[in-house]
Every structure is written in structure tokens, then in C-alpha cells.
Protein backbone atom coordinates (compact mmCIF):
# COMPACT_ATOMS: atom_id res chain seq x y z
CA MET A 1 16.91 -15.11 -17.13
CA GLY A 2 18.87 -14.09 -14.07
CA HIS A 3 18.68 -10.89 -12.04
CA GLU A 4 20.45 -9.82 -8.92
CA VAL A 5 17.16 -8.59 -7.45
CA VAL A 6 13.55 -9.28 -8.34
CA ILE A 7 11.07 -6.87 -6.76
CA ILE A 8 7.51 -8.13 -6.58
CA GLY A 9 5.20 -5.13 -6.48
CA GLY A 10 5.63 -1.83 -8.30
CA GLY A 11 4.05 0.68 -5.95
CA ALA A 12 5.86 3.37 -3.99
CA ALA A 13 7.91 0.89 -1.95
CA GLY A 14 8.88 -1.32 -4.88
CA LEU A 15 9.78 1.50 -7.26
CA SER A 16 11.71 3.38 -4.60
CA ALA A 17 13.76 0.25 -3.93
CA ALA A 18 14.27 -0.28 -7.65
CA LEU A 19 15.51 3.28 -8.07
CA VAL A 20 18.14 2.87 -5.36
CA LEU A 21 19.29 -0.48 -6.71
CA THR A 22 19.44 0.53 -10.38
CA ARG A 23 21.47 3.59 -9.44
CA ALA A 24 23.77 1.18 -7.60
CA ARG A 25 24.12 -0.60 -10.97
CA ARG A 26 22.32 -3.72 -9.86
CA SER A 27 20.36 -5.90 -12.27
CA VAL A 28 16.74 -5.36 -11.23
CA LEU A 29 13.40 -6.68 -12.41
CA VAL A 30 10.14 -5.24 -11.04
CA VAL A 31 7.04 -7.38 -11.47
CA ASP A 32 3.81 -5.47 -11.00
CA GLY A 33 0.16 -6.38 -11.37
CA ALA A 34 -0.86 -2.73 -11.94
CA GLU A 35 -3.48 -2.71 -9.16
CA PRO A 36 -2.20 -0.22 -6.57
CA ARG A 37 -4.11 0.09 -3.32
CA ASN A 38 -4.68 3.82 -3.77
CA LYS A 39 -5.85 3.56 -7.39
CA PRO A 40 -9.39 4.83 -6.56
CA ALA A 41 -8.04 8.05 -5.01
CA ALA A 42 -7.71 11.10 -7.25
CA HIS A 43 -4.95 12.64 -5.16
CA MET A 44 -2.14 11.59 -2.86
CA HIS A 45 -1.17 13.67 0.17
CA ASN A 46 1.60 14.07 2.76
CA TYR A 47 4.29 13.26 0.20
CA LEU A 48 6.73 16.15 0.46
CA SER A 49 6.99 18.10 -2.83
CA ARG A 50 4.33 15.84 -4.40
CA ASP A 51 1.30 16.67 -2.26
CA GLY A 52 -1.89 16.48 -4.31
CA LEU A 53 -0.34 14.47 -7.13
CA SER A 54 -2.37 11.64 -8.61
CA PRO A 55 -1.15 8.29 -7.23
CA LEU A 56 -1.06 6.93 -10.76
CA ASP A 57 1.09 9.85 -11.90
CA LEU A 58 3.54 9.11 -9.07
CA LEU A 59 3.88 5.56 -10.34
CA LYS A 60 4.23 6.71 -13.96
CA HIS A 61 7.08 9.05 -13.04
CA GLY A 62 8.66 6.43 -10.79
CA ARG A 63 8.60 3.83 -13.53
CA ALA A 64 10.24 6.23 -15.97
CA GLU A 65 13.00 6.99 -13.48
CA VAL A 66 13.72 3.30 -12.81
CA GLU A 67 13.74 2.44 -16.50
CA GLY A 68 15.97 5.44 -17.16
CA TYR A 69 18.66 3.78 -15.02
CA GLY A 70 18.27 0.44 -16.77
CA GLY A 71 15.74 -1.27 -14.55
CA GLU A 72 13.25 -3.65 -16.15
CA ILE A 73 9.55 -3.42 -15.26
CA VAL A 74 6.97 -5.93 -16.43
CA ASN A 75 3.21 -5.96 -15.93
CA ASP A 76 2.63 -9.53 -14.90
CA THR A 77 1.37 -11.72 -12.08
CA VAL A 78 3.44 -14.06 -9.97
CA ALA A 79 2.26 -17.67 -9.94
CA GLY A 80 4.84 -19.03 -7.51
CA VAL A 81 8.15 -18.42 -5.76
CA THR A 82 10.60 -21.15 -4.75
CA LYS A 83 14.01 -21.31 -3.14
CA THR A 84 16.82 -22.63 -5.35
CA ASP A 85 20.43 -23.58 -4.69
CA ASP A 86 21.68 -20.15 -5.75
CA GLY A 87 18.72 -17.91 -4.98
CA PHE A 88 15.08 -17.90 -5.96
CA ALA A 89 12.88 -18.81 -8.92
CA VAL A 90 9.89 -16.59 -9.63
CA GLU A 91 7.24 -18.09 -11.86
CA LEU A 92 5.43 -15.53 -14.01
CA SER A 93 2.54 -16.10 -16.39
CA GLY A 94 4.73 -17.21 -19.29
CA ARG A 95 8.26 -17.64 -17.97
CA THR A 96 10.37 -18.20 -14.88
CA VAL A 97 12.96 -15.65 -13.77
CA HIS A 98 15.74 -16.13 -11.26
CA ALA A 99 17.05 -13.79 -8.57
CA GLN A 100 19.75 -13.73 -5.95
CA ARG A 101 17.54 -11.63 -3.65
CA LEU A 102 13.83 -10.93 -3.44
CA LEU A 103 11.96 -7.87 -2.23
CA PHE A 104 8.23 -8.14 -1.65
CA ALA A 105 6.40 -4.82 -1.94
CA THR A 106 3.03 -6.36 -2.65
CA GLY A 107 0.96 -4.18 -0.33
CA LEU A 108 -2.38 -5.07 1.16
CA VAL A 109 -6.05 -5.22 0.26
CA ASP A 110 -8.76 -3.14 1.92
CA GLU A 111 -11.70 -5.50 2.39
CA VAL A 112 -14.36 -2.93 1.58
CA PRO A 113 -18.04 -3.99 1.54
CA ASP A 114 -19.64 -3.99 -1.89
CA HIS A 115 -22.05 -1.18 -1.02
CA LEU A 116 -19.14 1.16 -0.22
CA ARG A 117 -16.68 0.20 -2.94
CA GLU A 118 -17.87 2.70 -5.56
CA ARG A 119 -17.19 5.61 -3.16
CA TRP A 120 -13.96 4.18 -1.72
CA GLY A 121 -11.05 6.61 -1.88
CA ARG A 122 -13.42 9.47 -2.61
CA ASP A 123 -15.88 10.41 0.16
CA VAL A 124 -15.53 7.03 1.89
CA PHE A 125 -11.99 6.41 3.16
CA SER A 126 -9.98 4.91 6.00
CA CYS A 127 -7.06 7.30 6.51
CA PRO A 128 -7.89 10.76 7.90
CA TYR A 129 -4.28 11.83 7.43
CA CYS A 130 -4.66 11.15 3.71
CA HIS A 131 -8.15 12.62 3.15
CA GLY A 132 -9.20 14.51 6.28
CA TYR A 133 -8.09 17.97 5.20
CA GLU A 134 -10.19 17.76 2.04
CA VAL A 135 -13.36 17.25 4.13
CA ARG A 136 -12.47 19.67 6.93
CA ASP A 137 -15.39 21.35 8.73
CA GLN A 138 -17.90 19.09 6.99
CA LYS A 139 -20.36 16.57 8.41
CA LEU A 140 -18.38 13.40 9.01
CA ALA A 141 -19.50 9.91 10.02
CA VAL A 142 -17.01 7.49 11.53
CA PHE A 143 -17.24 3.71 11.66
CA GLY A 144 -14.56 2.13 13.79
CA GLU A 145 -12.97 2.36 17.21
CA GLU A 146 -13.62 5.35 19.49
CA MET A 147 -10.00 6.49 19.11
CA LYS A 148 -10.65 7.03 15.40
CA VAL A 149 -13.52 9.37 16.34
CA ALA A 150 -11.21 11.44 18.55
CA LEU A 151 -8.69 11.60 15.70
CA VAL A 152 -11.24 12.70 13.12
CA ARG A 153 -12.38 15.56 15.38
CA GLN A 154 -9.11 17.29 14.49
CA TRP A 155 -10.66 18.05 11.08
CA SER A 156 -14.27 18.78 12.03
CA ASP A 157 -16.46 19.47 15.05
CA ASP A 158 -19.42 17.77 13.33
CA VAL A 159 -18.49 14.10 13.81
CA THR A 160 -20.92 11.22 14.44
CA HIS A 161 -19.84 7.73 15.44
CA VAL A 162 -21.95 5.04 13.73
CA PRO A 163 -22.10 1.46 15.05
CA SER A 164 -22.78 0.01 11.59
CA VAL A 165 -22.95 1.10 7.98
CA ASP A 166 -25.80 -0.73 6.35
CA SER A 167 -26.03 1.52 3.31
CA ILE A 168 -25.27 5.01 2.08
CA GLU A 169 -27.17 7.65 0.13
CA VAL A 170 -25.57 9.38 -2.83
CA GLU A 171 -26.96 12.39 -4.71
CA ASP A 172 -25.32 14.15 -7.66
CA ASP A 173 -22.25 11.95 -7.28
CA ARG A 174 -21.64 12.87 -3.65
CA LEU A 175 -22.32 11.21 -0.33
CA VAL A 176 -25.22 12.76 1.60
CA ALA A 177 -26.09 10.25 4.32
CA VAL A 178 -25.12 7.04 6.08
CA ILE A 179 -27.76 4.51 7.10
CA SER A 180 -26.94 2.77 10.39
CA GLY A 181 -29.73 0.46 11.50
CA SER A 182 -32.88 2.58 11.60
CA ASP A 183 -30.92 5.83 11.76
CA ARG A 184 -30.17 8.14 8.83
CA ILE A 185 -27.09 10.25 9.57
CA PRO A 186 -26.46 13.19 7.21
CA ALA A 187 -22.82 13.04 6.18
CA ASP A 188 -20.51 14.56 3.59
CA ALA A 189 -17.91 11.84 4.12
CA LEU A 190 -17.54 8.51 5.89
CA VAL A 191 -14.36 7.42 7.64
CA TYR A 192 -14.56 3.63 7.51
CA SER A 193 -12.07 1.29 9.17
CA ALA A 194 -12.12 -1.58 6.71
CA PRO A 195 -10.39 -4.87 7.55
CA VAL A 196 -7.10 -5.26 5.70
CA LYS A 197 -5.33 -8.31 4.34
CA PRO A 198 -1.65 -8.29 3.35
CA ARG A 199 -0.70 -9.77 -0.01
CA ASP A 200 1.76 -12.10 1.69
CA GLU A 201 0.91 -15.58 0.40
CA PHE A 202 4.28 -16.08 -1.30
CA LEU A 203 6.15 -14.71 1.69
CA LEU A 204 4.36 -17.19 3.93
CA ALA A 205 5.02 -20.01 1.47
CA LEU A 206 8.73 -19.24 1.73
CA GLY A 207 8.47 -19.53 5.52
CA ALA A 208 8.52 -15.87 6.56
CA GLU A 209 7.56 -15.38 10.19
CA THR A 210 4.72 -13.06 11.18
CA GLU A 211 3.93 -10.92 14.18
CA GLU A 212 0.67 -9.59 15.56
CA THR A 213 -0.39 -6.02 14.79
CA PRO A 214 -3.58 -4.18 15.82
CA VAL A 215 -5.16 -5.32 12.54
CA GLY A 216 -3.90 -8.91 12.48
CA PRO A 217 -0.71 -10.84 11.68
CA PHE A 218 1.79 -9.24 9.28
CA VAL A 219 5.19 -10.47 8.10
CA ARG A 220 7.88 -9.49 10.58
CA THR A 221 10.97 -7.59 9.45
CA ASP A 222 13.97 -6.37 11.41
CA GLY A 223 13.29 -2.69 10.75
CA LYS A 224 15.59 -2.69 7.71
CA GLY A 225 13.37 -4.83 5.53
CA ARG A 226 14.91 -8.23 6.26
CA THR A 227 12.43 -11.03 6.89
CA SER A 228 13.22 -14.23 8.78
CA VAL A 229 14.07 -15.90 5.45
CA PRO A 230 17.66 -15.22 4.29
CA GLY A 231 17.70 -13.25 1.07
CA VAL A 232 14.05 -12.24 1.31
CA TYR A 233 13.02 -8.69 2.12
CA ALA A 234 9.70 -6.88 2.51
CA ALA A 235 8.71 -3.22 2.53
CA GLY A 236 5.59 -1.10 2.54
CA ASN A 237 2.08 -2.16 3.46
CA VAL A 238 2.73 -5.89 3.07
CA THR A 239 4.66 -5.68 6.33
CA ASP A 240 3.47 -2.35 7.80
CA PRO A 241 -0.30 -1.70 7.60
CA ALA A 242 0.11 1.87 8.89
CA ALA A 243 2.61 3.02 6.25
CA ILE A 244 1.34 5.93 4.15
CA VAL A 245 2.82 6.41 0.69
CA ILE A 246 5.88 8.42 1.69
CA VAL A 247 6.67 5.96 4.49
CA ALA A 248 6.34 3.00 2.13
CA ALA A 249 8.71 4.70 -0.31
CA ALA A 250 11.23 5.28 2.48
CA GLN A 251 10.99 1.66 3.58
CA GLY A 252 11.65 0.54 0.01
CA ALA A 253 14.75 2.71 -0.22
CA GLN A 254 16.02 1.44 3.13
CA ALA A 255 15.48 -2.18 2.17
CA ALA A 256 17.30 -1.57 -1.12
CA GLY A 257 20.36 -0.32 0.73
CA MET A 258 20.39 -3.45 2.87
CA ILE A 259 19.96 -5.69 -0.17
CA ASN A 260 22.89 -4.01 -1.87
CA MET A 261 25.13 -4.52 1.16
CA ASP A 262 23.92 -8.11 1.44
CA LEU A 263 25.02 -8.77 -2.14
CA ILE A 264 28.39 -7.14 -1.49
CA THR A 265 28.95 -9.30 1.59
CA ALA A 266 27.92 -12.45 -0.27
CA ALA A 267 30.36 -11.67 -3.07
CA GLY A 268 33.19 -11.65 -0.52
């Protein structure tokens, strides 16, 4: 099966790109593993006109829009990606599909400790822009760099920096305290700077170059989504760890425009 564009990853960046490309009457396949980074969160914020919407509802509506313009979306995992004479081969669980151009919108993984994972995206979170308003004026604990403490103080005057988070206390399905060494810090929420890892293994296998960011190496793009590998693009958190949902969506749309022009140029 051949497609003009295969998009790997069906989150905000991938679906936004697919919407642009399907409306441009391109043949598009989106491959998604159905494990979005923000799945644990009940609400998504800072997305103009969609503030407070469930992240999963955003994806449901986005999928319907893409499919309404003829885009194909499959829930599947990618086993491998290789360069071919006329494009790329993407190996799925039961078949191989071919594309002239690839867009990776595979996101990243928050490496959250096991003892915090159940509360992640609820009263334990990393992004104060995404969740800070909902815990405004409450008792907040912050694990991470001192600059994060200064940032969190925009939402509350009751902020405590903790050097470690050894465990937490939960009562009636809500966080009540953070244990840091021998100290018990009462807290309604914990801002936790978890290490992050981009889902970039196939990008790296294709030879995409990386660059250093404050949280480690990420695949480098030219600002329009182009990687160092001709015909391969990336958008969203796989290349930009700081991108919130609306930014990731914008990056996907921008990359889609560049992919479309790339295909026009190649066609002569």
C-alpha cells in the first residue's frame, strides 16, 4: 500500500498535520499506538476555545475531522522504518506500508517513579502552565530546579521546595503530604520535574541528527519540521520537550505545509 505521507503518532501534532494534508487532498495514513502522554489528565488547558476539554475528547474530535476528509487512521505499532529507492517503508504489526514522506509525531515519555505514577496528571504534575491554576492558593510542594519554585509562586504563596520525594500520602483520593527524607511536608499538589525521553528510536535509526536541550538530546529540526534526513519531518514533543498541546498542534500544521510544498517541488 502506498501513501504520499505516513504520520507516525496520532496526538495533537500528528492529527493537526493530517488535517492540513487531507484538506490538501494528499493521501495520508496516521499510525497511532493510542497512548497519549496526557492520557492521565482529566482536562487540557491553554488551548484556545478548547480550554478544559478532556485530552481524549480532543483526539476523538481530531480523528473524526481527519477521517471526514478521507484520511486513514490505524491503531497499530511501528516495528521498523527503512529508506527505500522511492521513499520509505514502515513496518506495522501485520503489514508494511510505503510513503513518499514521513512525519514523526511520536511525543515523549515522562519517566515518573512508580510511587508517583497513580497520581500523575492529577495532583502530581510537571507543567504549572497546564495545571497550576487548578491548584491556585493551595499548599504546593516542588521538586526540581529553583527556577521552577519561582515559577510556581505565581499560583500560590504557600510553596515548599523539596530536595527529594521518597513517598507521598494520599487520603480520600487526594494528596495530603510529601515525604522528603525525614520531613513530612503537607501538600495539596506536587510539581515534579520528571526526566523525559523522546520516542525517537526510529528517527535516530534513519540518521536524524540531534541537538542538546536543557533536558537532554532531542532530534533537531529547522523550525519548519524538517529533520536532517531528506523527506523526514518531526513535530511536537518528540523534537520539542517544552511544547504544550496547542504548540504541538501548531507545529504539526506547520510541518504539514512544508511537506505539501516538498511534494509539489518533487513532482516538478
